[in-house]
Coordinates of C-alpha atoms in Angstrom, one line a residue:
M283 CA 132.5 103.0 151.2
P284 CA 131.0 107.0 152.1
F285 CA 128.5 109.0 150.1
D286 CA 129.2 110.3 147.2
L287 CA 126.5 113.0 146.8
A288 CA 127.7 114.2 142.8
R289 CA 126.4 110.2 142.6
F290 CA 123.5 109.4 144.1
P291 CA 120.5 112.0 144.7
I292 CA 119.6 112.7 148.9
R293 CA 115.7 112.8 147.4
R294 CA 114.4 109.0 147.6
P295 CA 111.1 109.7 145.8
R296 CA 110.7 105.5 146.6
R297 CA 111.0 106.9 150.3
L298 CA 106.8 107.5 150.3
R299 CA 105.7 104.5 148.3
S300 CA 107.0 102.1 150.5
H301 CA 104.1 101.3 152.4
P302 CA 100.5 101.4 151.5
R303 CA 98.9 103.2 154.4
L304 CA 102.1 105.8 153.9
R305 CA 101.1 105.7 150.2
D306 CA 97.5 106.4 151.1
L307 CA 98.6 109.6 153.2
V308 CA 100.8 111.2 150.0
R309 CA 98.0 110.7 147.8
E310 CA 97.4 113.8 145.9
H311 CA 93.6 112.9 144.6
R312 CA 90.6 110.8 145.3
L313 CA 88.1 109.5 143.7
A314 CA 85.3 108.8 145.3
V315 CA 81.7 107.6 145.2
D316 CA 80.5 111.1 145.7
D317 CA 81.9 112.0 142.3
L318 CA 79.7 109.9 139.8
I319 CA 76.2 110.6 138.2
Y320 CA 75.0 107.3 136.5
P321 CA 73.2 107.7 132.6
L322 CA 70.2 106.2 132.1
F323 CA 68.5 105.2 129.1
I324 CA 64.4 105.4 129.3
Y325 CA 62.8 103.0 126.5
H326 CA 59.2 102.7 125.8
G327 CA 57.1 100.0 126.7
S328 CA 56.7 97.7 129.6
D329 CA 58.9 95.4 131.0
L330 CA 61.9 96.3 129.2
K331 CA 65.7 95.7 130.5
R332 CA 67.3 95.2 127.0
E333 CA 71.0 94.8 127.7
I334 CA 72.7 97.4 124.9
A335 CA 74.6 94.8 122.9
S336 CA 78.0 97.5 122.8
M337 CA 77.7 98.0 126.2
P338 CA 77.6 95.1 128.5
G339 CA 75.8 96.0 131.5
Q340 CA 73.9 99.3 130.4
Y341 CA 70.1 98.2 129.4
Q342 CA 67.3 100.4 127.7
L343 CA 64.5 100.1 130.5
S344 CA 61.1 100.6 130.4
L345 CA 59.6 103.6 132.9
D346 CA 58.3 100.3 134.8
R347 CA 61.9 98.5 134.8
L348 CA 63.3 101.6 136.2
G349 CA 62.7 101.4 140.1
E350 CA 65.2 98.1 139.9
V351 CA 68.4 100.2 139.0
V352 CA 67.5 103.7 141.3
E353 CA 67.4 100.7 144.0
Q354 CA 70.9 99.9 143.4
V355 CA 71.6 104.0 143.1
I356 CA 70.1 104.0 146.0
D357 CA 72.0 101.5 147.8
L358 CA 75.2 102.6 146.4
K359 CA 75.3 106.7 147.5
I360 CA 75.7 107.3 143.8
P361 CA 74.8 110.9 144.2
G362 CA 72.7 111.4 141.1
V363 CA 71.4 109.9 137.6
L364 CA 71.4 111.6 134.1
L365 CA 67.9 110.5 132.0
F366 CA 68.1 110.3 128.5
G367 CA 64.6 109.2 126.5
I368 CA 63.6 106.8 123.9
P369 CA 59.9 107.8 122.7
A370 CA 57.4 105.7 120.8
E371 CA 57.3 108.5 118.5
K372 CA 59.5 110.4 116.5
D373 CA 58.4 113.6 114.0
A374 CA 60.8 115.7 112.6
T375 CA 60.6 118.7 115.3
G376 CA 61.0 116.0 118.2
S377 CA 57.8 117.8 119.9
F378 CA 57.8 114.8 121.9
A379 CA 60.9 116.0 123.9
S380 CA 58.2 118.5 125.7
D381 CA 55.8 116.6 126.2
D382 CA 54.5 117.0 130.1
A383 CA 53.4 113.0 129.4
G384 CA 56.7 112.2 127.7
I385 CA 58.9 109.5 128.6
V386 CA 61.6 111.4 130.6
Q387 CA 59.4 113.5 132.3
E388 CA 57.0 110.4 133.6
A389 CA 61.1 108.8 134.9
I390 CA 61.3 112.4 136.6
R391 CA 58.3 111.7 138.4
L392 CA 58.7 107.9 139.5
I393 CA 62.4 108.5 140.6
K394 CA 61.5 111.7 142.9
G395 CA 58.4 109.5 143.9
Q396 CA 61.1 107.1 145.4
A397 CA 64.1 108.4 146.0
P398 CA 63.4 112.4 146.3
D399 CA 66.6 113.2 147.2
L400 CA 68.2 111.5 144.1
L401 CA 69.6 114.1 141.9
V402 CA 67.8 114.3 138.6
I403 CA 69.4 115.8 135.8
T404 CA 68.1 115.3 131.9
D405 CA 70.0 115.8 128.9
V406 CA 68.1 118.2 126.9
C407 CA 68.5 117.8 123.0
F408 CA 65.7 116.7 120.2
C409 CA 68.2 113.3 118.2
E410 CA 66.4 111.2 120.3
Y411 CA 63.6 112.9 119.2
T412 CA 63.7 113.4 115.6
D413 CA 62.9 111.3 113.2
H414 CA 65.8 112.7 111.3
G415 CA 68.4 111.5 114.4
H416 CA 69.4 115.2 114.2
C417 CA 69.7 118.0 117.1
G418 CA 67.0 120.2 116.1
P419 CA 64.1 120.9 113.6
L420 CA 66.3 120.9 109.5
I421 CA 66.3 124.3 107.6
E422 CA 68.0 124.1 103.9
G423 CA 70.3 126.5 103.4
P424 CA 70.2 128.6 99.6
D425 CA 73.0 126.2 98.4
G426 CA 70.8 123.4 99.0
R427 CA 72.6 122.3 101.9
V428 CA 70.1 120.3 104.6
D429 CA 71.2 121.9 108.2
V430 CA 70.0 122.4 112.0
D431 CA 68.4 125.6 112.4
N432 CA 69.9 126.6 115.4
D433 CA 67.4 129.7 116.2
A434 CA 64.8 127.6 115.1
T435 CA 66.1 124.9 117.9
L436 CA 66.3 128.0 120.5
P437 CA 62.7 127.8 122.2
L438 CA 62.0 124.5 121.5
L439 CA 65.0 123.5 123.8
A440 CA 63.6 126.3 126.5
R441 CA 60.4 124.6 126.8
Q442 CA 61.8 120.8 126.5
A443 CA 63.9 122.3 129.5
V444 CA 60.5 124.0 131.4
S445 CA 58.7 120.7 130.9
H446 CA 61.4 118.7 132.9
A447 CA 61.9 121.9 135.7
R448 CA 57.7 121.0 135.7
A449 CA 58.1 117.5 136.3
G450 CA 60.8 117.8 138.8
A451 CA 64.2 117.4 137.3
D452 CA 66.8 119.5 140.0
V453 CA 69.3 119.9 137.1
V454 CA 68.5 120.5 133.1
A455 CA 71.3 119.9 130.8
P456 CA 71.5 121.0 127.4
S457 CA 73.6 119.2 124.6
G458 CA 72.9 120.2 121.2
M459 CA 75.8 122.4 120.7
M460 CA 73.2 124.9 119.5
D461 CA 74.7 129.1 119.5
G462 CA 72.3 130.2 122.5
M463 CA 71.3 127.5 124.2
V464 CA 72.1 128.5 127.3
G465 CA 70.7 132.0 127.3
A466 CA 67.4 130.6 125.3
I467 CA 66.7 128.2 128.3
R468 CA 67.8 130.5 131.5
A469 CA 65.1 133.1 129.9
G470 CA 62.3 130.1 129.9
L471 CA 63.3 129.0 133.1
D472 CA 63.4 132.2 134.8
E473 CA 60.4 133.2 133.4
A474 CA 57.8 129.7 134.3
T475 CA 59.2 130.7 137.7
Y476 CA 62.3 128.0 137.7
S477 CA 65.4 130.2 138.4
H478 CA 66.7 128.4 140.7
I479 CA 67.3 124.8 138.2
P480 CA 70.7 124.8 137.7
I481 CA 72.2 124.7 134.2
L482 CA 74.8 121.4 133.0
S483 CA 75.8 122.8 129.9
Y484 CA 78.2 120.1 127.5
A485 CA 79.9 123.5 126.7
A486 CA 82.9 121.4 125.1
K487 CA 81.2 118.6 123.3
F488 CA 83.5 117.7 120.7
A489 CA 82.5 115.6 117.5
S490 CA 84.2 112.4 117.9
G491 CA 84.4 108.8 117.2
Y492 CA 83.9 107.7 120.9
Y493 CA 79.9 107.8 120.6
G494 CA 78.8 105.2 118.5
P495 CA 77.4 102.8 121.1
F496 CA 75.3 105.7 122.4
R497 CA 73.9 106.7 119.2
E498 CA 72.6 102.7 119.5
A499 CA 71.8 102.6 122.7
A500 CA 69.5 106.0 122.1
E501 CA 68.4 105.1 119.4
S502 CA 69.5 108.5 117.8
T503 CA 71.8 107.9 114.7
P504 CA 71.1 110.6 112.1
A505 CA 69.8 109.6 109.4
F506 CA 72.0 111.6 106.5
G507 CA 75.1 113.3 107.0
D508 CA 77.0 113.9 110.5
R509 CA 77.1 116.4 112.9
R510 CA 80.1 118.3 112.9
T511 CA 78.0 121.9 111.9
Y512 CA 77.1 121.5 115.3
Q513 CA 79.6 119.9 117.4
M514 CA 83.2 120.9 117.8
D515 CA 86.8 120.1 115.8
P516 CA 88.4 117.5 117.5
A517 CA 91.7 119.5 117.1
N518 CA 90.5 122.6 118.5
G519 CA 91.0 123.2 121.9
D520 CA 91.0 128.1 122.5
E521 CA 87.5 127.3 120.4
A522 CA 86.6 124.8 124.0
L523 CA 87.4 127.8 126.3
R524 CA 85.4 130.3 124.0
E525 CA 82.5 127.7 124.3
V526 CA 83.2 127.7 127.9
A527 CA 83.4 131.3 128.1
I528 CA 79.7 132.4 125.9
D529 CA 78.2 129.7 127.8
L530 CA 79.0 131.1 131.5
A531 CA 77.7 134.1 130.0
E532 CA 74.9 133.4 129.5
G533 CA 73.9 131.7 132.5
A534 CA 75.4 127.9 132.8
D535 CA 75.9 127.0 136.2
L536 CA 78.0 123.5 135.8
V537 CA 79.7 123.1 132.1
M538 CA 81.2 119.7 130.6
V539 CA 83.5 118.6 128.4
K540 CA 82.5 115.7 126.8
P541 CA 84.3 112.9 125.5
A542 CA 87.0 112.7 128.5
L543 CA 89.5 110.3 127.8
A544 CA 91.0 112.1 124.6
Y545 CA 90.2 115.7 126.5
L546 CA 92.0 115.6 129.7
D547 CA 94.0 118.8 128.4
I548 CA 90.8 120.8 127.8
A549 CA 89.2 119.5 131.2
R550 CA 92.8 120.9 132.7
R551 CA 92.6 124.1 130.8
I552 CA 88.8 125.1 131.4
K553 CA 89.7 124.2 135.5
E554 CA 92.6 126.7 135.3
T555 CA 90.7 129.0 133.0
F556 CA 87.3 129.8 134.8
N557 CA 87.6 127.9 138.2
V558 CA 84.0 126.5 137.9
P559 CA 82.2 123.4 138.4
L560 CA 83.2 120.9 136.0
A561 CA 82.1 117.7 134.4
A562 CA 83.5 114.9 132.2
Y563 CA 81.3 112.2 130.5
N564 CA 82.7 109.1 130.0
V565 CA 81.4 108.6 127.1
S566 CA 80.0 105.3 125.4
G567 CA 82.8 104.0 123.1
E568 CA 85.2 104.8 126.4
Y569 CA 83.3 102.6 128.2
A570 CA 82.7 99.7 125.5
M571 CA 86.6 99.5 124.6
V572 CA 87.0 98.6 128.6
K573 CA 84.8 96.5 128.7
A574 CA 85.3 94.9 125.7
A575 CA 89.6 94.4 126.4
A576 CA 88.8 93.1 129.9
A577 CA 86.4 90.8 128.3
N578 CA 89.6 89.4 125.9
G579 CA 91.5 89.5 129.7
W580 CA 94.1 92.1 128.3
I581 CA 93.2 94.1 131.4
D582 CA 92.1 93.7 135.1
E583 CA 89.1 96.3 134.5
R584 CA 88.5 97.8 138.0
R585 CA 92.4 99.0 137.9
V586 CA 92.0 100.0 135.1
V587 CA 88.2 102.1 135.4
L588 CA 89.3 103.0 138.2
E589 CA 92.9 104.5 137.4
M590 CA 90.8 106.0 134.0
L591 CA 88.2 108.0 137.0
T592 CA 90.9 108.8 139.6
G593 CA 92.9 110.8 136.1
F594 CA 90.1 112.4 135.1
K595 CA 90.4 114.1 139.1
R596 CA 93.5 114.9 138.7
A597 CA 92.5 116.6 135.0
G598 CA 90.4 119.1 137.6
V599 CA 87.4 117.4 137.1
D600 CA 85.0 117.9 139.8
M601 CA 82.1 115.5 138.4
I602 CA 82.2 112.3 136.4
L603 CA 79.2 111.0 134.5
T604 CA 79.9 107.2 133.5
Y605 CA 78.5 103.5 132.8
H606 CA 81.0 102.9 135.3
A607 CA 79.5 103.7 138.4
L608 CA 77.9 101.1 139.6
D609 CA 80.5 98.9 139.1
A610 CA 82.9 102.1 140.6
A611 CA 80.8 102.7 143.3
R612 CA 80.7 99.0 144.8
W613 CA 84.4 98.6 144.2
L614 CA 85.4 102.0 146.1
K615 CA 82.9 100.9 149.2
E616 CA 85.2 97.8 148.9
G617 CA 88.5 99.5 149.5

């Protein structure tokens, strides 16, 4: 029967899908172990490796057990970790966050002693350190509304970042969404002779429902209200670009979108607009949903995780902070 060009296309995209090696050759985006950063929760006390109920496979670790997980990170060749600290004492201003003998500062020194070349990124914020669970000291406005005192928080953030740098942190990552936070931290680092330390800003951090399990892990649930007066409205995309522009102008070296899954359009817009190093945080709720569905046999966990992380790369993300990092690294090495 003669070929009818009008009825059948000359182009057959399936030709390039017919052989697994050919599919590999024409693949547009590749996920690699080098793309991953593993978040860790460092907890006060000793001999503690306590699984987080809402995040199966993730743990609160005391300093004396931290080395066990760091060893796994090294063996899997994951390039970096992100540290969160849960101290024994909290107060209204989160003063223990800047203590040179604080839990994160001690964790940095331990990791650098064990693995000098491992990239150590530190979260710079106060929600784990304040007794009220908000991201800075509070102030009561003339209308009686209590909120975080933005400008009073800035020098405290700078002090915390400097203490992390002094302990050996490679990158500091402010996450509180305070106006002017990057500029204050940059000035503080430069004045303290740490001008070489980069800032990874949580520039587009949304007030998201995906953070629930993290608040259990970091014991940082606000004692009242929520964080919508400083984290972004999930409906706003243009505002996210303005936030990124401000942080870059203040000296941010890398920027982050948080959460990841529901905000890949934001990641793509940031990459296309600014073309700067871009991180995405695959947050606790995203992790927990995948683990719950996999535990029920509803999804293939390995396939879904690698597909999801590859989707971040496709959106323009350069580095992925994810609780799946250990498993993803193993799966990628297996091929």
